[in-house]
Coordinates of C-alpha atoms in Angstrom, one line a residue:
Chain A
M93 CA 106.5 228.6 112.5
N94 CA 108.3 230.4 109.8
E95 CA 107.4 227.9 107.3
R96 CA 103.7 228.2 108.1
R97 CA 103.7 232.0 107.6
Q98 CA 105.4 231.8 104.3
N99 CA 102.9 229.2 103.1
S100 CA 99.9 231.2 104.0
S101 CA 101.3 234.3 102.4
S102 CA 101.7 232.6 99.1
E103 CA 98.2 231.5 99.5
Q104 CA 97.0 235.0 99.0
R105 CA 97.3 234.7 95.3
P106 CA 94.2 233.9 93.2
V107 CA 93.8 230.2 93.4
S108 CA 91.6 229.4 90.4
A109 CA 90.5 231.3 87.3
T110 CA 86.8 232.1 87.4
G111 CA 84.6 230.2 85.0
G112 CA 85.5 226.9 83.4
T113 CA 86.8 228.4 80.2
E114 CA 90.4 228.7 81.3
A115 CA 90.9 225.3 82.8
V116 CA 94.4 225.0 81.4
S117 CA 95.6 228.3 82.8
A118 CA 94.1 227.5 86.2
W119 CA 96.2 224.4 86.2
G120 CA 99.2 226.5 85.3
I121 CA 98.5 228.9 88.2
E122 CA 98.0 226.0 90.6
L123 CA 101.3 224.5 89.5
R124 CA 103.1 227.8 89.9
R125 CA 101.7 228.2 93.3
Y126 CA 102.9 224.8 94.4
L127 CA 106.3 225.5 92.9
S128 CA 106.7 228.7 94.8
I129 CA 105.7 227.0 98.0
Y130 CA 108.3 224.3 97.3
G131 CA 110.8 227.1 96.7
M132 CA 110.1 228.5 100.1
L133 CA 110.5 225.0 101.7
W134 CA 113.8 224.7 100.0
R135 CA 115.0 228.0 101.3
N136 CA 114.0 227.0 104.8
S137 CA 115.8 223.7 104.6
V138 CA 119.0 225.3 103.4
V139 CA 118.9 227.8 106.3
R140 CA 118.3 225.0 108.8
E141 CA 121.1 222.8 107.5
M142 CA 123.6 225.6 107.6
G143 CA 122.8 226.1 111.2
F144 CA 124.6 222.8 112.0
K145 CA 127.5 222.9 109.6
V146 CA 129.8 220.3 111.3
N147 CA 127.0 217.9 111.8
F148 CA 126.0 218.4 108.2
I149 CA 129.5 217.4 107.0
L150 CA 129.8 214.5 109.4
W151 CA 126.6 213.0 108.2
I152 CA 127.9 213.1 104.6
V153 CA 131.1 211.4 105.9
V154 CA 129.0 208.6 107.6
E155 CA 127.1 207.9 104.4
L156 CA 130.2 207.9 102.2
L157 CA 131.8 205.5 104.7
W158 CA 128.9 203.1 104.4
F159 CA 129.1 203.3 100.6
A160 CA 132.8 202.5 100.7
L161 CA 132.0 199.6 103.0
Q162 CA 129.5 198.1 100.6
L163 CA 132.0 198.4 97.7
A164 CA 134.7 196.9 99.9
F165 CA 132.4 193.9 100.7
M166 CA 132.0 193.3 97.0
A167 CA 135.7 193.7 96.4
V168 CA 136.4 191.0 98.9
I169 CA 133.9 188.7 97.4
Y170 CA 135.4 189.1 93.9
Q171 CA 138.7 188.2 95.4
H172 CA 137.3 184.7 95.6
T173 CA 135.0 184.4 92.6
S174 CA 134.9 185.9 89.2
S175 CA 131.1 186.4 88.9
I176 CA 127.9 186.4 90.9
G177 CA 125.4 184.7 88.6
T178 CA 126.0 186.7 85.4
W179 CA 127.4 189.8 87.1
T180 CA 131.0 190.7 86.9
Q181 CA 132.8 192.9 89.4
W182 CA 132.5 196.3 87.7
E183 CA 128.9 195.5 86.8
V184 CA 128.2 195.0 90.4
V185 CA 130.0 198.3 91.3
M186 CA 127.7 199.9 88.7
L187 CA 124.7 198.4 90.4
Q188 CA 125.8 199.4 93.9
S189 CA 126.4 203.0 92.9
T190 CA 123.0 203.2 91.0
S191 CA 121.4 201.9 94.2
H192 CA 123.3 204.5 96.2
L193 CA 122.2 207.2 93.8
I194 CA 118.5 206.2 94.1
Q195 CA 118.7 205.8 97.8
H196 CA 120.2 209.2 98.3
L197 CA 117.9 211.1 95.9
F198 CA 115.1 209.5 97.9
T199 CA 116.8 210.6 101.1
A200 CA 117.3 214.1 99.8
F201 CA 113.6 214.6 99.0
F202 CA 111.6 212.3 101.1
L203 CA 113.3 210.3 103.9
N204 CA 113.2 212.8 106.7
N205 CA 109.7 213.8 105.9
M206 CA 108.5 210.2 106.0
T207 CA 110.3 209.4 109.3
Q208 CA 108.8 212.5 110.9
L209 CA 105.3 211.7 110.0
S210 CA 104.8 209.5 113.1
E211 CA 106.0 212.4 115.3
L212 CA 103.6 214.8 113.6
I213 CA 100.8 212.5 114.4
R214 CA 101.9 211.8 118.0
T215 CA 102.2 215.4 118.9
G216 CA 99.1 216.5 117.0
K217 CA 101.1 218.9 114.8
L218 CA 99.4 217.4 111.8
D219 CA 96.4 219.5 112.7
F220 CA 98.1 222.7 111.4
M221 CA 98.9 221.0 108.2
L222 CA 95.4 219.8 107.6
L223 CA 94.2 223.3 108.1
L224 CA 96.4 224.9 105.5
P225 CA 94.9 225.5 102.1
V226 CA 97.5 223.2 100.5
N227 CA 97.3 219.5 99.7
T228 CA 98.4 217.9 102.9
R229 CA 100.1 215.0 101.3
F230 CA 102.2 217.5 99.4
L231 CA 103.2 219.3 102.5
V232 CA 103.9 216.2 104.5
S233 CA 106.0 214.7 101.7
F234 CA 108.1 217.8 100.7
R235 CA 108.5 219.7 104.0
Q236 CA 112.2 219.3 104.3
V237 CA 115.1 218.8 101.8
D238 CA 118.1 216.9 103.0
L239 CA 121.0 218.6 101.2
G240 CA 123.5 216.0 102.2
G241 CA 121.6 213.5 100.0
F242 CA 122.7 215.4 96.9
V243 CA 126.4 215.3 97.9
N244 CA 126.1 211.5 98.3
A245 CA 124.2 211.2 95.1
A246 CA 127.0 213.1 93.3
A247 CA 129.5 210.7 94.8
A248 CA 127.5 207.8 93.5
V249 CA 127.5 209.3 90.0
A250 CA 131.3 209.7 90.2
V251 CA 131.7 206.0 91.0
M252 CA 129.2 205.1 88.2
I253 CA 131.3 207.1 85.6
Y254 CA 134.5 205.3 86.8
A255 CA 132.8 201.9 86.6
G256 CA 131.5 202.8 83.2
N257 CA 135.0 203.6 82.1
R258 CA 136.3 200.3 83.4
L259 CA 133.6 198.5 81.6
E260 CA 134.3 200.6 78.4
L261 CA 130.7 201.5 78.2
H262 CA 129.5 204.1 75.7
P263 CA 125.9 204.6 76.6
T264 CA 123.7 206.2 73.9
A265 CA 121.5 209.2 74.6
A266 CA 118.5 206.9 74.6
Q267 CA 120.0 204.7 77.3
I268 CA 120.8 207.7 79.5
V269 CA 117.3 209.1 79.1
S270 CA 115.7 205.8 79.9
F271 CA 118.1 205.3 82.9
G272 CA 117.0 208.7 84.2
L273 CA 113.3 207.9 83.7
L274 CA 113.6 204.5 85.3
T275 CA 115.5 206.1 88.2
L276 CA 112.5 208.4 88.8
C277 CA 110.2 205.4 88.8
S278 CA 112.4 203.7 91.3
I279 CA 112.3 206.8 93.6
L280 CA 108.5 206.8 93.2
V281 CA 108.4 203.1 94.3
H282 CA 110.6 203.9 97.4
Y283 CA 108.6 206.9 98.3
S284 CA 105.2 205.2 97.9
L285 CA 106.3 202.1 100.0
M286 CA 107.7 204.4 102.7
L287 CA 104.5 206.5 102.8
I288 CA 102.5 203.3 103.2
L289 CA 104.8 202.2 106.1
A290 CA 104.7 205.6 107.7
S291 CA 101.0 205.8 107.5
T292 CA 100.8 202.9 109.9
S293 CA 101.6 205.5 112.6
F294 CA 98.0 206.6 112.3
W295 CA 97.2 203.4 114.2
T296 CA 100.3 202.5 116.2
V297 CA 101.8 205.5 117.9
R298 CA 105.4 204.4 117.6
A299 CA 106.1 203.3 114.1
Q300 CA 109.8 203.8 114.5
G301 CA 110.6 200.1 114.4
I302 CA 108.9 199.8 111.0
V303 CA 110.6 202.9 109.6
W304 CA 113.9 201.6 110.9
G305 CA 113.2 198.3 109.1
Y306 CA 113.1 200.1 105.8
Y307 CA 116.9 200.7 106.0
N308 CA 117.3 196.9 105.9
L309 CA 115.2 196.8 102.7
F310 CA 117.8 199.1 101.1
N311 CA 120.3 196.4 101.6
I312 CA 118.4 194.1 99.4
A313 CA 117.9 196.8 96.7
R314 CA 121.6 196.9 96.1
M315 CA 122.0 193.2 95.5
P316 CA 122.3 191.8 92.0
D317 CA 119.0 190.2 91.0
A318 CA 120.9 187.0 90.2
A319 CA 121.6 186.5 93.9
F320 CA 117.9 185.6 94.5
R321 CA 116.1 182.6 93.2
G322 CA 112.7 181.0 93.5
F323 CA 110.5 182.3 96.3
F324 CA 112.7 185.2 97.4
K325 CA 113.0 186.5 93.9
V326 CA 109.2 186.7 93.5
F327 CA 108.8 188.0 97.0
F328 CA 111.2 190.9 96.6
S329 CA 110.2 191.7 93.1
F330 CA 106.4 191.9 93.6
V331 CA 105.3 191.6 97.3
L332 CA 108.0 194.0 98.6
P333 CA 109.1 195.3 95.2
I334 CA 112.6 196.6 96.0
L335 CA 114.7 194.2 94.0
L336 CA 113.9 195.7 90.6
V337 CA 114.4 199.4 91.6
A338 CA 118.2 199.5 91.2
N339 CA 118.6 196.4 89.0
V340 CA 116.5 197.5 86.0
P341 CA 118.1 201.0 85.5
T342 CA 121.6 199.5 85.8
K343 CA 120.8 196.7 83.4
V344 CA 119.7 199.3 80.8
V345 CA 123.1 201.0 81.0
L346 CA 124.9 197.7 81.0
Q347 CA 122.8 196.3 78.1
K348 CA 122.0 193.3 80.2
L349 CA 118.3 193.5 79.4
N350 CA 117.1 190.8 77.1
S351 CA 113.6 192.2 76.6
P352 CA 111.8 195.5 77.6
T353 CA 109.5 193.5 79.9
E354 CA 111.5 194.4 83.1
M355 CA 111.4 198.1 82.2
L356 CA 107.6 197.9 81.7
I357 CA 107.2 196.1 85.0
L358 CA 109.2 198.8 86.9
V359 CA 107.2 201.6 85.3
L360 CA 104.0 199.8 86.2
L361 CA 105.2 199.1 89.7
G362 CA 105.8 202.8 90.1
F363 CA 102.2 203.7 89.2
V364 CA 100.7 200.8 91.2
C365 CA 102.7 201.7 94.3
F366 CA 101.8 205.3 94.0
G367 CA 98.1 204.5 93.6
A368 CA 98.2 202.2 96.5
S369 CA 100.0 204.8 98.7
E370 CA 97.4 207.4 97.7
A371 CA 94.6 205.0 98.7
V372 CA 96.3 204.1 102.0
W373 CA 97.0 207.8 102.7
R374 CA 93.4 208.9 102.2
F375 CA 92.1 206.0 104.2
S376 CA 94.5 206.8 107.1
V377 CA 93.9 210.5 107.2
K378 CA 90.2 209.8 107.6
R379 CA 91.1 207.8 110.7
Y380 CA 93.1 210.7 112.2
T381 CA 91.9 211.8 115.6
S382 CA 94.1 214.7 116.7
A383 CA 96.3 214.2 119.7
S384 CA 96.0 217.7 120.9
S385 CA 93.0 218.9 122.9
Chain B
M267 CA 125.1 194.9 145.6
L268 CA 121.4 194.6 146.3
K269 CA 120.7 198.0 144.7
Y270 CA 122.1 196.9 141.4
W271 CA 119.9 193.8 141.5
H272 CA 117.0 196.2 141.7
V273 CA 118.3 198.1 138.8
L274 CA 118.4 194.9 136.8
N275 CA 114.9 194.2 137.7
I276 CA 113.6 197.7 136.8
G277 CA 115.6 197.4 133.5
L278 CA 113.9 194.2 132.7
Q279 CA 110.4 195.7 133.3
N280 CA 111.2 198.8 131.3
T281 CA 112.5 197.0 128.3
L282 CA 109.6 194.5 128.3
V283 CA 107.4 197.5 127.4
Y284 CA 109.1 197.6 124.1
R285 CA 108.8 193.9 123.3
V286 CA 106.9 194.5 120.0
N287 CA 109.5 197.0 118.9
F288 CA 112.2 194.4 119.7
L289 CA 110.3 191.8 117.7
F290 CA 110.1 194.1 114.6
R291 CA 113.8 194.8 115.0
A292 CA 114.6 191.1 115.1
V293 CA 112.4 190.2 112.2
F294 CA 113.6 193.1 110.0
G295 CA 117.2 192.3 111.0
L296 CA 116.9 188.9 109.4
I297 CA 116.2 190.4 106.0
P298 CA 119.8 191.5 105.2
L299 CA 120.9 188.2 106.5
M300 CA 118.7 186.3 104.1
A301 CA 120.1 188.5 101.3
T302 CA 123.7 187.8 102.2
L303 CA 123.0 184.0 102.5
S304 CA 121.3 184.1 99.2
L305 CA 124.2 185.9 97.6
W306 CA 126.7 183.4 98.9
R307 CA 124.6 180.5 97.7
T308 CA 124.7 181.9 94.2
I309 CA 128.4 182.4 94.4
Y310 CA 129.0 178.8 95.5
A311 CA 126.6 177.6 92.7
G312 CA 128.7 179.4 90.1
N313 CA 132.0 178.1 91.5
T314 CA 133.5 174.8 90.4
S315 CA 134.9 173.9 93.9
N316 CA 132.9 174.0 97.1
D317 CA 135.6 175.8 98.9
I318 CA 136.2 179.6 99.3
A319 CA 139.2 180.4 101.5
G320 CA 138.5 177.2 103.5
Y321 CA 134.8 177.7 103.9
T322 CA 132.3 175.3 102.4
L323 CA 128.8 176.6 101.7
A324 CA 127.7 175.0 105.0
G325 CA 130.6 176.6 106.8
M326 CA 129.8 180.0 105.4
T327 CA 126.1 179.7 106.3
S328 CA 127.1 178.6 109.8
Y329 CA 129.3 181.6 110.1
Y330 CA 126.5 184.0 109.4
L331 CA 124.0 182.2 111.7
L332 CA 126.6 182.3 114.5
V333 CA 127.1 186.0 113.8
T334 CA 123.4 186.6 114.2
L335 CA 123.3 184.6 117.5
V336 CA 126.3 186.4 119.0
D337 CA 124.9 189.7 117.9
M338 CA 121.6 189.0 119.5
L339 CA 123.3 188.2 122.8
T340 CA 125.9 190.9 123.0
A341 CA 125.2 193.9 120.7
V342 CA 124.6 197.3 122.2
A343 CA 121.2 198.5 121.1
E344 CA 119.9 201.7 122.6
D345 CA 122.3 202.1 125.5
D346 CA 124.7 204.6 123.9
W347 CA 121.8 206.9 122.7
Q348 CA 120.4 206.8 126.2
I349 CA 123.7 207.7 127.9
A350 CA 124.3 210.5 125.4
A351 CA 120.8 211.8 126.1
D352 CA 121.3 211.6 129.9
I353 CA 124.3 213.8 129.6
R354 CA 122.9 216.2 127.0
E355 CA 119.6 216.7 128.8
G356 CA 121.0 216.8 132.3
T357 CA 119.1 213.7 133.5
L358 CA 122.5 212.5 134.7
N359 CA 122.2 214.9 137.7
Q360 CA 120.0 212.5 139.6
F361 CA 122.6 209.7 139.4
L362 CA 125.4 212.0 140.7
L363 CA 123.4 212.7 143.8
K364 CA 122.7 209.1 144.5
P365 CA 125.1 206.6 146.0
I366 CA 125.2 204.7 142.7
D367 CA 128.0 204.1 140.2
Y368 CA 126.8 205.2 136.8
L369 CA 128.9 202.7 134.9
T370 CA 127.7 199.7 137.0
Y371 CA 124.1 201.1 136.7
R372 CA 124.4 201.2 132.9
L373 CA 126.0 197.8 132.8
C374 CA 123.0 196.4 134.7
L375 CA 120.6 198.0 132.3
F376 CA 122.6 196.7 129.3
G377 CA 122.4 193.2 130.8
A378 CA 118.6 193.6 131.3
G379 CA 118.1 194.9 127.8
R380 CA 120.1 192.0 126.3
L381 CA 118.1 189.4 128.3
T382 CA 114.8 190.8 127.1
Y383 CA 115.9 191.2 123.6
T384 CA 117.2 187.7 123.5
A385 CA 114.0 186.4 124.9
V386 CA 111.9 188.1 122.2
A387 CA 114.3 187.6 119.3
L388 CA 114.7 184.0 120.1
I389 CA 111.4 183.2 118.4
P390 CA 112.1 184.6 114.9
V391 CA 115.8 183.7 115.1
S392 CA 115.3 180.1 116.1
I393 CA 112.7 179.6 113.4
F394 CA 115.2 181.0 110.9
I395 CA 118.0 178.8 112.2
L396 CA 115.8 175.8 112.3
A397 CA 115.0 176.4 108.6
Q398 CA 118.7 176.3 107.9
R399 CA 119.6 173.6 110.5
Q400 CA 121.4 171.4 108.0
Y401 CA 124.0 174.1 107.7
L402 CA 124.6 174.6 111.4
V403 CA 127.6 172.8 112.6
G404 CA 128.2 172.1 116.3
P405 CA 131.3 173.2 118.2
P406 CA 134.2 170.7 117.9
D407 CA 134.2 169.7 121.6
A408 CA 133.0 170.7 125.0
A409 CA 136.1 172.6 126.0
T410 CA 135.8 174.8 122.9
F411 CA 132.3 175.5 123.7
G412 CA 133.3 176.6 127.2
V413 CA 135.9 179.0 125.7
F414 CA 133.2 180.2 123.4
V415 CA 130.9 181.1 126.3
I416 CA 133.7 182.9 128.1
S417 CA 134.6 184.9 125.0
L418 CA 131.0 185.7 124.5
L419 CA 130.9 187.3 127.9
L420 CA 134.1 189.2 127.2
T421 CA 132.6 190.3 123.8
A422 CA 129.6 191.7 125.6
L423 CA 131.8 193.7 128.0
L424 CA 134.0 194.9 125.1
Q425 CA 131.0 196.1 123.2
F426 CA 129.5 197.8 126.2
F427 CA 132.7 199.6 127.3
L428 CA 133.4 200.9 123.8
S429 CA 129.8 202.2 123.4
Y430 CA 129.9 203.7 126.9
T431 CA 133.1 205.6 126.1
M432 CA 131.8 206.9 122.8
A433 CA 128.6 208.1 124.5
L434 CA 130.6 209.8 127.2
L435 CA 132.0 212.1 124.5
S436 CA 128.7 213.9 124.9
F437 CA 130.5 215.8 127.7
W438 CA 132.4 217.6 125.1
I439 CA 130.4 217.4 121.9
L440 CA 126.7 218.1 121.6
E441 CA 125.8 215.6 119.0
V442 CA 127.6 212.3 119.1
S443 CA 125.4 210.3 116.9
T444 CA 127.5 210.8 113.8
L445 CA 130.6 209.6 115.7
I446 CA 128.7 206.6 117.0
F447 CA 127.7 205.7 113.4
I448 CA 131.3 206.1 112.1
M449 CA 132.4 203.8 114.9
F450 CA 129.6 201.4 114.0
A451 CA 130.8 201.3 110.4
F452 CA 134.3 200.2 111.5
E453 CA 132.8 197.6 113.9
Y454 CA 130.7 196.3 111.0
I455 CA 133.5 195.6 108.6
A456 CA 136.5 195.0 111.0
G457 CA 134.3 192.9 113.4
G458 CA 133.4 190.4 110.8
H459 CA 129.8 191.3 110.4
L460 CA 129.9 191.6 106.6
F461 CA 132.2 188.6 105.9
P462 CA 134.5 186.3 107.9
L463 CA 137.8 188.1 108.4
D464 CA 139.9 185.1 107.4
I465 CA 138.8 185.3 103.8
L466 CA 140.7 188.6 103.6
P467 CA 144.4 188.7 102.4
P468 CA 146.4 187.6 105.5
T469 CA 148.3 191.0 105.9
L470 CA 145.0 192.9 106.0
S471 CA 143.5 190.4 108.4
Q472 CA 146.6 190.7 110.7
I473 CA 146.3 194.5 110.7
L474 CA 142.6 194.3 111.7
H475 CA 143.5 192.0 114.5
L476 CA 145.6 194.8 116.0
T477 CA 142.3 196.7 116.7
P478 CA 139.7 195.6 119.3
F479 CA 137.1 195.1 116.6
P480 CA 137.7 191.4 115.7
Y481 CA 137.3 190.5 119.4
Q482 CA 133.9 192.1 119.4
L483 CA 132.4 189.4 117.1
F484 CA 134.8 187.5 114.9
F485 CA 136.8 185.9 117.6
P486 CA 133.9 184.0 119.5
V487 CA 132.4 182.9 116.2
G488 CA 135.8 181.7 115.0
V489 CA 136.3 179.7 118.2
Y490 CA 132.9 178.1 118.0
L491 CA 133.5 177.1 114.4
G492 CA 136.8 175.6 115.3
R493 CA 138.7 177.9 112.9
I494 CA 140.6 179.5 115.8
A495 CA 141.9 176.6 117.9
G496 CA 144.8 175.4 120.1
E497 CA 147.4 177.9 121.1
E498 CA 145.9 180.6 118.8
M499 CA 142.6 180.3 120.7
W500 CA 144.2 180.8 124.1
R501 CA 146.3 183.7 122.9
G502 CA 143.1 185.3 121.4
L503 CA 141.3 184.9 124.7
F504 CA 144.1 186.6 126.5
I505 CA 144.2 189.5 124.0
Q506 CA 140.4 189.8 124.3
A507 CA 140.6 190.0 128.1
T508 CA 143.4 192.5 127.8
W509 CA 141.2 194.7 125.5
V510 CA 138.4 194.5 128.0
A511 CA 140.7 195.7 130.8
I512 CA 142.1 198.5 128.6
L513 CA 138.7 199.7 127.6
Y514 CA 137.4 199.6 131.1
G515 CA 140.3 201.8 132.1
V516 CA 139.6 204.2 129.3
A517 CA 135.9 204.3 130.2
R518 CA 136.8 205.2 133.8
F519 CA 139.3 207.8 132.7
V520 CA 137.0 209.5 130.2
W521 CA 134.3 209.6 132.8
S522 CA 136.6 211.2 135.4
R523 CA 137.7 213.9 132.9
G524 CA 134.2 214.4 131.5
I525 CA 132.5 214.8 134.8
K526 CA 134.7 217.9 135.5
K527 CA 133.5 219.4 132.3
Y528 CA 129.8 218.6 133.0
T529 CA 127.6 221.6 133.1
A530 CA 124.5 219.8 134.4
F531 CA 122.3 221.3 131.7
G532 CA 118.6 221.6 132.7
G533 CA 119.3 221.8 136.4

């Protein structure tokens, strides 16, 4: 409720400059408007999270525990082998923490919003969002921020720095910048895939099984690409493109990339997935028949 | 006894409604399994000897296939969430008024849920196992297989009593899902889900065997594969049965304490 009132109040501002002369400044105003809306959504999320402090902390503990578990699994494996394909132990640690970073930035911004879409559709609450003078996809995607995600992302960065030290890496500024940009592409891939999956709830009422399945896909995202060969490698690189998302940024930092092709593929994947998700979203919203009276 | 037969029947009908959901679960559940198997295959390909802590590649694949089977037959799926919701939302009231034992009632529903899930999951799981059949080894002999079946039953009971007790914590705490997830994490690693426990350093493995977790999964799988045999097998079976008895006692105790705290929310 609160959310809605704040959104409509920010809507009172002039939306577009009159006449076509000031297209650029109209764009600027539009952007400012959306940023201020997003600011409000952030404030709401913080207030909501702080209402359940113990739960908030316990969820962070759960996620950290799972992260530790994955690292422990790799530690056990490296007790018995010195490498997986071309990957050594600390390189894999780097990969796991990169994957964790991407997963939790995605969680912080999008995951809750995506899993709630089916509920919005089932209860007909989506009606209100369609009526607001804001881009509905924007609202559906950014409604809530999960602050715990940032804590876990920070933990991932800490492990990355430690692994980097063990590997005696001295990444250049260019490497760090391209790591950051590729990470953004990876989050875009995750977000687009998840929106496509969540959009199926316009047809099936309970899409929870599908959304749950996405957790399993994260398990593949954190595997070194060398672990897959043949059919699986192609399948998880292009059909369900989740193998590259953590591997490519990691390989940039580790200087394991032989050619820039993989970087290009990931960037392209980001755009293709985003385009596909926009098409699916538009197509799905057209199908929307409100659940309420 | 007849009334619990009816509960089982109703449970079967209820869970059958979610068969598509179950199918998705089973299919998506195979994805991490494929990833793990793929990972091990690469590791074995890079190793000079075909032996890691006494496991050949076929043995290792067998291990994970068996884990999938045991999990399908015995894992608690939704039961703990439902019990927690019953307590939180006050639906428990109706059971307190009826001449029915809640634990037995829940156990029947758990059994019904597993039967349906197994029936549905059998399709994707058996296709998957058939595709890997050259890696699947049989049990060493009929007696071992018998012990495996008994320990499978005990595993199911162990899993159920543990989840039941965790869910009963809802009497005291509003939101138990985080606790259930933390527990699940321990089960996942100490139960042998991620890797066979006997590839761990022996001391670590021995420490884990002091907890009930290895008897929730690793033990029956180890028996089937013939890795736990002879005297060790019988001792394991005894310890497993003891854990079942202990956890049953704990479940009853927690219930009797909790029901006194129960505020019957929702009236």
